[in-house]
CSV table of C-alpha atoms in Angstrom, one decimal:
chain,number,residue,atom,x,y,z
A,1,MET,CA,0.0,0.0,0.0
A,2,PHE,CA,2.7,2.5,1.0
A,3,ASP,CA,5.6,3.1,-1.5
A,4,LEU,CA,8.9,4.3,-0.1
A,5,THR,CA,10.9,3.6,-3.3
A,6,GLY,CA,13.9,6.0,-3.5
A,7,LYS,CA,13.6,7.0,0.2
A,8,ASN,CA,16.5,6.4,2.6
A,9,ALA,CA,15.6,5.5,6.2
A,10,LEU,CA,17.9,5.4,9.2
A,11,ILE,CA,16.7,3.2,12.0
A,12,THR,CA,18.3,3.1,15.5
A,13,GLY,CA,18.1,0.0,17.7
A,14,ALA,CA,17.7,-2.1,14.5
A,15,SER,CA,19.3,-5.0,16.3
A,16,GLY,CA,16.3,-5.3,18.6
A,17,GLY,CA,12.9,-7.0,18.1
A,18,ILE,CA,10.9,-3.9,17.3
A,19,GLY,CA,13.7,-2.0,15.4
A,20,GLY,CA,14.4,-5.0,13.2
A,21,GLU,CA,10.7,-5.3,12.2
A,22,ILE,CA,10.6,-1.6,11.5
A,23,ALA,CA,13.6,-1.9,9.2
A,24,LYS,CA,12.0,-4.9,7.4
A,25,ALA,CA,8.7,-3.1,6.9
A,26,LEU,CA,10.3,0.1,5.5
A,27,HIS,CA,12.6,-2.1,3.3
A,28,ALA,CA,9.7,-4.1,2.0
A,29,ALA,CA,8.0,-0.8,1.0
A,30,GLY,CA,11.0,-0.1,-1.1
A,31,ALA,CA,13.2,2.1,1.1
A,32,THR,CA,16.9,1.8,1.5
A,33,VAL,CA,17.6,1.2,5.2
A,34,GLY,CA,20.5,2.2,7.4
A,35,LEU,CA,20.6,-0.2,10.3
A,36,SER,CA,22.1,1.2,13.5
A,37,GLY,CA,22.8,-0.3,16.8
A,38,THR,CA,25.6,-1.1,19.2
A,39,ARG,CA,25.8,-4.8,18.4
A,40,VAL,CA,27.2,-5.3,14.9
A,41,GLU,CA,26.5,-9.0,14.6
A,42,PRO,CA,22.7,-8.9,14.6
A,43,LEU,CA,22.8,-5.9,12.3
A,44,GLU,CA,25.0,-7.8,9.8
A,45,ALA,CA,22.6,-10.7,10.0
A,46,LEU,CA,19.6,-8.5,9.4
A,47,ALA,CA,21.4,-6.8,6.5
A,48,ALA,CA,22.2,-10.1,5.0
A,49,GLU,CA,18.6,-11.2,5.3
A,50,LEU,CA,17.4,-8.0,3.6
A,51,GLY,CA,19.9,-8.2,0.8
A,52,GLU,CA,20.2,-5.1,-1.3
A,53,ARG,CA,19.4,-1.6,0.0
A,54,ALA,CA,20.7,-2.3,3.5
A,55,HIS,CA,23.6,-0.7,5.3
A,56,VAL,CA,25.1,-1.5,8.7
A,57,LEU,CA,25.9,1.7,10.7
A,58,PRO,CA,27.1,0.8,14.2
A,59,CYS,CA,26.7,3.5,16.8
A,60,ASN,CA,26.9,3.8,20.6
A,61,LEU,CA,24.1,6.1,21.5
A,62,SER,CA,25.5,6.8,24.9
A,63,GLU,CA,28.5,8.5,23.4
A,64,LYS,CA,27.9,12.0,22.0
A,65,ASP,CA,30.6,11.9,19.3
A,66,SER,CA,29.3,8.6,18.1
A,67,VAL,CA,25.7,10.0,17.9
A,68,GLU,CA,26.7,13.1,16.1
A,69,ALA,CA,28.7,11.1,13.5
A,70,LEU,CA,25.7,8.8,12.7
A,71,PRO,CA,23.6,11.1,10.5
A,72,LYS,CA,26.7,11.9,8.5
A,73,ALA,CA,27.7,8.3,8.1
A,74,ALA,CA,24.1,7.4,7.1
A,75,ALA,CA,24.0,10.2,4.5
A,76,GLU,CA,27.4,9.0,3.1
A,77,ALA,CA,26.2,5.4,2.9
A,78,MET,CA,22.8,6.0,1.5
A,79,GLY,CA,23.0,9.5,-0.2
A,80,SER,CA,20.6,11.1,2.3
A,81,VAL,CA,18.4,10.5,5.3
A,82,ASP,CA,14.8,11.1,4.3
A,83,ILE,CA,13.3,9.1,7.2
A,84,LEU,CA,14.6,8.9,10.7
A,85,VAL,CA,13.3,6.3,13.2
A,86,ASN,CA,14.5,6.9,16.7
A,87,ASN,CA,13.7,3.5,18.1
A,88,ALA,CA,16.7,2.7,20.3
A,89,GLY,CA,16.1,2.8,24.0
A,90,ILE,CA,17.3,1.4,27.3
A,91,THR,CA,15.9,0.7,30.7
A,92,ARG,CA,17.5,0.9,34.1
A,93,ASP,CA,14.6,0.2,36.4
A,94,ASN,CA,14.6,1.0,40.0
A,95,LEU,CA,12.3,2.3,42.7
A,96,PHE,CA,12.2,6.1,42.6
A,97,MET,CA,13.6,6.4,46.1
A,98,ARG,CA,16.5,4.1,45.2
A,99,MET,CA,17.3,5.5,41.8
A,100,SER,CA,20.8,6.7,41.4
A,101,ASP,CA,21.9,9.7,39.4
A,102,ASP,CA,23.7,7.3,37.0
A,103,GLU,CA,20.5,5.3,36.4
A,104,TRP,CA,18.6,8.5,35.7
A,105,ASP,CA,21.3,10.1,33.5
A,106,SER,CA,22.1,7.1,31.4
A,107,VAL,CA,18.4,6.5,30.5
A,108,LEU,CA,17.7,10.1,29.8
A,109,ASN,CA,20.9,10.4,27.8
A,110,VAL,CA,20.2,7.5,25.4
A,111,ASN,CA,16.4,7.8,25.1
A,112,LEU,CA,16.0,11.5,25.0
A,113,THR,CA,19.2,13.4,24.4
A,114,SER,CA,20.5,11.1,21.6
A,115,THR,CA,17.1,11.3,20.0
A,116,MET,CA,17.4,15.1,20.1
A,117,ARG,CA,20.9,15.0,18.6
A,118,LEU,CA,19.9,12.7,15.8
A,119,CYS,CA,16.8,14.8,14.9
A,120,LYS,CA,19.1,17.8,14.8
A,121,GLY,CA,21.6,16.0,12.6
A,122,VAL,CA,19.1,15.1,9.9
A,123,LEU,CA,17.1,18.4,9.8
A,124,ARG,CA,19.3,20.5,7.6
A,125,PRO,CA,19.1,18.4,4.5
A,126,MET,CA,15.4,17.6,5.2
A,127,MET,CA,14.7,21.4,5.3
A,128,LYS,CA,16.4,21.8,2.0
A,129,ALA,CA,14.6,18.9,0.4
A,130,ARG,CA,11.3,20.2,1.8
A,131,TRP,CA,10.5,16.6,2.8
A,132,GLY,CA,11.3,14.5,5.8
A,133,ARG,CA,9.8,12.0,8.2
A,134,ILE,CA,10.9,11.7,11.8
A,135,ILE,CA,9.3,9.0,13.8
A,136,ASN,CA,10.3,8.7,17.5
A,137,ILE,CA,9.4,5.6,19.4
A,138,SER,CA,7.9,6.6,22.8
A,139,SER,CA,6.1,4.2,25.1
A,140,ILE,CA,2.7,3.8,26.8
A,141,VAL,CA,4.5,4.4,30.1
A,142,GLY,CA,5.4,7.9,28.9
A,143,ALA,CA,1.7,8.7,29.2
A,144,THR,CA,0.6,6.5,32.0
A,145,GLY,CA,3.7,6.2,34.2
A,146,ASN,CA,4.9,2.9,35.6
A,147,PRO,CA,6.3,2.0,39.0
A,148,GLY,CA,10.1,1.4,38.9
A,149,GLN,CA,10.4,3.3,35.6
A,150,GLY,CA,10.6,7.0,36.7
A,151,ASN,CA,13.6,7.5,34.5
A,152,TYR,CA,12.3,5.6,31.5
A,153,ALA,CA,8.8,7.2,31.7
A,154,ALA,CA,10.3,10.6,31.9
A,155,SER,CA,12.5,10.0,28.9
A,156,LYS,CA,9.5,8.7,26.9
A,157,ALA,CA,7.2,11.5,27.9
A,158,GLY,CA,10.1,13.9,27.0
A,159,VAL,CA,10.3,12.4,23.6
A,160,VAL,CA,6.6,13.3,23.0
A,161,GLY,CA,7.0,16.9,24.1
A,162,MET,CA,10.2,17.4,22.1
A,163,SER,CA,8.6,15.8,19.0
A,164,LYS,CA,5.6,18.1,19.2
A,165,SER,CA,7.7,21.2,19.6
A,166,LEU,CA,9.9,20.2,16.6
A,167,ALA,CA,6.8,19.3,14.6
A,168,TYR,CA,5.6,22.9,15.0
A,169,GLU,CA,8.9,24.4,13.9
A,170,VAL,CA,9.3,22.4,10.7
A,171,ALA,CA,5.8,21.6,9.5
A,172,SER,CA,5.9,24.4,6.9
A,173,ARG,CA,8.9,22.7,5.4
A,174,GLY,CA,7.2,19.4,4.6
A,175,ILE,CA,8.8,17.6,7.5
A,176,THR,CA,6.6,15.7,9.9
A,177,VAL,CA,7.5,14.6,13.4
A,178,ASN,CA,5.4,11.9,15.1
A,179,CYS,CA,5.7,9.4,17.8
A,180,VAL,CA,4.6,5.8,18.1
A,181,ALA,CA,3.9,4.6,21.7
A,182,PRO,CA,3.9,0.8,22.0
A,183,GLY,CA,2.2,-1.0,24.9
A,184,PHE,CA,3.3,-4.5,25.8
A,185,ILE,CA,5.0,-6.0,22.8
A,186,ALA,CA,6.2,-9.6,22.6
A,187,THR,CA,10.0,-9.5,22.1
A,188,ALA,CA,13.0,-11.4,23.4
A,189,MET,CA,12.6,-9.3,26.5
A,190,THR,CA,9.0,-10.4,27.3
A,191,ASP,CA,9.8,-14.0,26.3
A,192,LYS,CA,11.6,-14.3,29.6
A,193,LEU,CA,8.4,-13.7,31.6
A,194,THR,CA,6.7,-16.7,33.1
A,195,ASP,CA,3.2,-17.8,31.8
A,196,ASP,CA,1.8,-16.5,35.1
A,197,GLN,CA,3.3,-13.1,34.6
A,198,LYS,CA,2.1,-13.0,31.0
A,199,GLU,CA,-1.4,-13.9,32.1
A,200,LYS,CA,-1.4,-11.0,34.6
A,201,ILE,CA,-0.3,-8.6,31.9
A,202,ASN,CA,-2.9,-9.9,29.4
A,203,VAL,CA,-5.9,-9.3,31.7
A,204,GLN,CA,-5.0,-5.6,31.7
A,205,ILE,CA,-5.2,-5.5,27.9
A,206,PRO,CA,-8.6,-5.3,26.3
A,207,ALA,CA,-7.2,-7.1,23.3
A,208,ALA,CA,-6.1,-9.8,25.8
A,209,ARG,CA,-2.7,-10.4,24.2
A,210,MET,CA,0.6,-8.7,23.7
A,211,GLY,CA,1.2,-6.9,20.5
A,212,SER,CA,3.7,-8.0,17.9
A,213,PRO,CA,6.7,-6.0,16.6
A,214,GLU,CA,5.0,-6.1,13.2
A,215,GLU,CA,2.1,-4.1,14.6
A,216,ILE,CA,4.5,-1.4,15.7
A,217,ALA,CA,6.3,-1.4,12.4
A,218,ALA,CA,3.0,-1.0,10.6
A,219,ALA,CA,2.3,2.3,12.4
A,220,VAL,CA,5.8,3.5,11.7
A,221,LEU,CA,5.4,2.6,8.0
A,222,TYR,CA,2.3,4.7,7.8
A,223,LEU,CA,4.0,7.7,9.4
A,224,ALA,CA,7.0,7.3,7.1
A,225,SER,CA,4.8,7.3,4.0
A,226,PRO,CA,4.0,10.2,1.6
A,227,GLU,CA,0.3,9.6,2.5
A,228,ALA,CA,1.0,10.7,6.1
A,229,GLY,CA,2.1,14.2,5.0
A,230,TYR,CA,-0.7,15.9,7.0
A,231,THR,CA,-0.1,13.9,10.2
A,232,THR,CA,2.4,15.7,12.4
A,233,GLY,CA,2.9,16.2,16.1
A,234,ALA,CA,0.8,13.1,16.7
A,235,THR,CA,1.4,10.1,18.9
A,236,VAL,CA,0.0,6.8,17.6
A,237,HIS,CA,-0.8,4.5,20.6
A,238,VAL,CA,-0.4,0.9,19.7
A,239,ASN,CA,-1.4,-0.9,22.9
A,240,GLY,CA,-4.4,-3.2,22.3
A,241,GLY,CA,-6.6,-0.7,24.1
A,242,MET,CA,-4.5,-0.9,27.3
A,243,ALA,CA,-4.6,2.9,27.6
A,244,MET,CA,-7.0,4.8,25.3
A,245,LEU,CA,-5.4,8.1,24.8
B,1,MET,CA,27.8,47.0,-5.3
B,2,SER,CA,30.3,44.2,-4.5
B,3,ASP,CA,30.0,40.8,-6.0
B,4,ILE,CA,29.3,39.4,-2.5
B,5,ALA,CA,26.4,41.8,-2.0
B,6,ASP,CA,24.9,40.7,-5.4
B,7,ARG,CA,25.1,37.1,-4.5
B,8,VAL,CA,23.6,37.6,-1.1
B,9,LYS,CA,20.8,39.7,-2.5
B,10,LYS,CA,20.1,37.0,-5.1
B,11,ILE,CA,19.7,34.4,-2.3
B,12,VAL,CA,17.5,36.7,-0.2
B,13,VAL,CA,15.3,37.6,-3.2
B,14,GLU,CA,14.8,34.0,-4.2
B,15,HIS,CA,14.3,32.6,-0.7
B,16,LEU,CA,12.0,35.2,0.7
B,17,ASP,CA,10.3,35.9,-2.6
B,18,VAL,CA,10.6,39.7,-2.3
B,19,GLU,CA,11.3,42.5,-4.8
B,20,GLU,CA,15.0,43.3,-5.3
B,21,ASP,CA,14.6,47.0,-4.4
B,22,LYS,CA,13.2,46.1,-1.0
B,23,VAL,CA,16.5,44.4,-0.1
B,24,THR,CA,18.3,47.5,1.1
B,25,GLU,CA,21.4,47.8,3.4
B,26,THR,CA,19.2,48.2,6.6
B,27,ALA,CA,16.4,45.9,5.6
B,28,SER,CA,15.7,43.5,8.4
B,29,PHE,CA,14.9,40.0,7.2
B,30,ILE,CA,12.2,39.5,9.8
B,31,ASP,CA,10.7,43.0,10.2
B,32,ASP,CA,11.0,44.3,6.6
B,33,LEU,CA,11.2,41.2,4.4
B,34,GLY,CA,8.6,39.0,6.0
B,35,ALA,CA,11.0,36.2,7.1
B,36,ASP,CA,10.1,34.0,10.0
B,37,SER,CA,12.7,32.6,12.4
B,38,LEU,CA,13.1,29.4,10.4
B,39,ASP,CA,13.6,31.4,7.2
B,40,THR,CA,16.6,33.2,8.8
B,41,VAL,CA,18.1,29.8,9.7
B,42,GLU,CA,17.6,28.7,6.1
B,43,LEU,CA,19.1,31.9,4.8
B,44,VAL,CA,22.2,31.3,6.9
B,45,MET,CA,22.4,27.7,5.5
B,46,ALA,CA,22.2,29.1,2.0
B,47,PHE,CA,24.9,31.7,2.7
B,48,GLU,CA,27.1,29.0,4.1
B,49,GLU,CA,26.7,26.9,0.9
B,50,GLU,CA,27.1,29.8,-1.5
B,51,PHE,CA,30.2,31.1,0.0
B,52,GLY,CA,31.7,27.9,1.4
B,53,ILE,CA,32.0,29.3,4.9
B,54,GLU,CA,30.7,28.2,8.3
B,55,ILE,CA,28.6,30.6,10.3
B,56,PRO,CA,28.4,29.6,13.9
B,57,ASP,CA,25.0,29.9,15.7
B,58,ASP,CA,26.1,32.8,17.9
B,59,ALA,CA,27.2,34.7,14.8
B,60,ALA,CA,24.1,33.8,12.9
B,61,GLU,CA,22.0,35.5,15.6
B,62,THR,CA,23.7,38.8,14.9
B,63,ILE,CA,22.8,38.7,11.2
B,64,GLN,CA,19.5,40.5,11.2
B,65,THR,CA,19.7,42.7,8.1
B,66,PHE,CA,20.9,42.4,4.5
B,67,GLY,CA,23.8,44.7,5.5
B,68,ASP,CA,24.7,42.5,8.4
B,69,ALA,CA,24.9,39.5,6.2
B,70,VAL,CA,27.1,41.2,3.6
B,71,LYS,CA,29.4,42.5,6.3
B,72,PHE,CA,29.8,39.1,8.0
B,73,ILE,CA,30.4,37.2,4.7
B,74,THR,CA,32.8,39.8,3.4
B,75,GLU,CA,34.9,39.4,6.6
B,76,ALA,CA,34.6,35.7,6.7
B,77,SER,CA,35.5,34.9,3.1
């Protein structure tokens, strides 16, 4: 349905479950993809699976220099960055009263600050091209909060506020900035949960199941498409009805 | 008028879609030529490209008028 032929997309966290599916969906729609992540091996494997139009762009998002070099490396490899998907994120959960400065700083740094830097890094050519798509992956907990995730929730809510502000600034230049906020998604991380734990989660979800990475990728694909040109500053909640926002 | 001023004027006229005679020495991009703040960022980007120079953010903020731009670029290039 959506055609991204000729578009170049940079996806962070492409070695993870959701990021990998996002890369596959954009690639299947015809885009050239830049796969970024810290672990090179899964990125190489994904690139090999995708075949043509896939580039591996390793980056450690906790290092400022590495983050600032990524948009340039992506533009060199692909020719431009027309679509940026800030998907990478980390968690360092702890009760608020026990949370260390380091736990707070590292999560905010990777999830929010590196997202800001990457947005900044791709804006200039997007402004010139009068076309761009930025999709930032937030989280349901950015809107609802979650015990033990004060740092993560703050970073994900921060991403939404930042995206809306940027969306205002660049809307007249044909650049859209949107968020996708996943609920519980079945990935390698949730596979570790016991059946009992999964059951407890599922009863809180009207759809009575976890979502799939493909269902997040589908929302990203829409927001990346030319058809989504009038959608900006939005947050698409993909959570099986767990929080209807 | 210097070559630099001509080239700067051409960029301003094209980018802001204004009459050439409106672009005077003291014409403010925002107050007189209808630019918004993002237009001024784009103008600076265009100047950087045209003249192969780098205009740091704090310097860019001081470029408010056509005359400011010509002066800065003349000194920088």
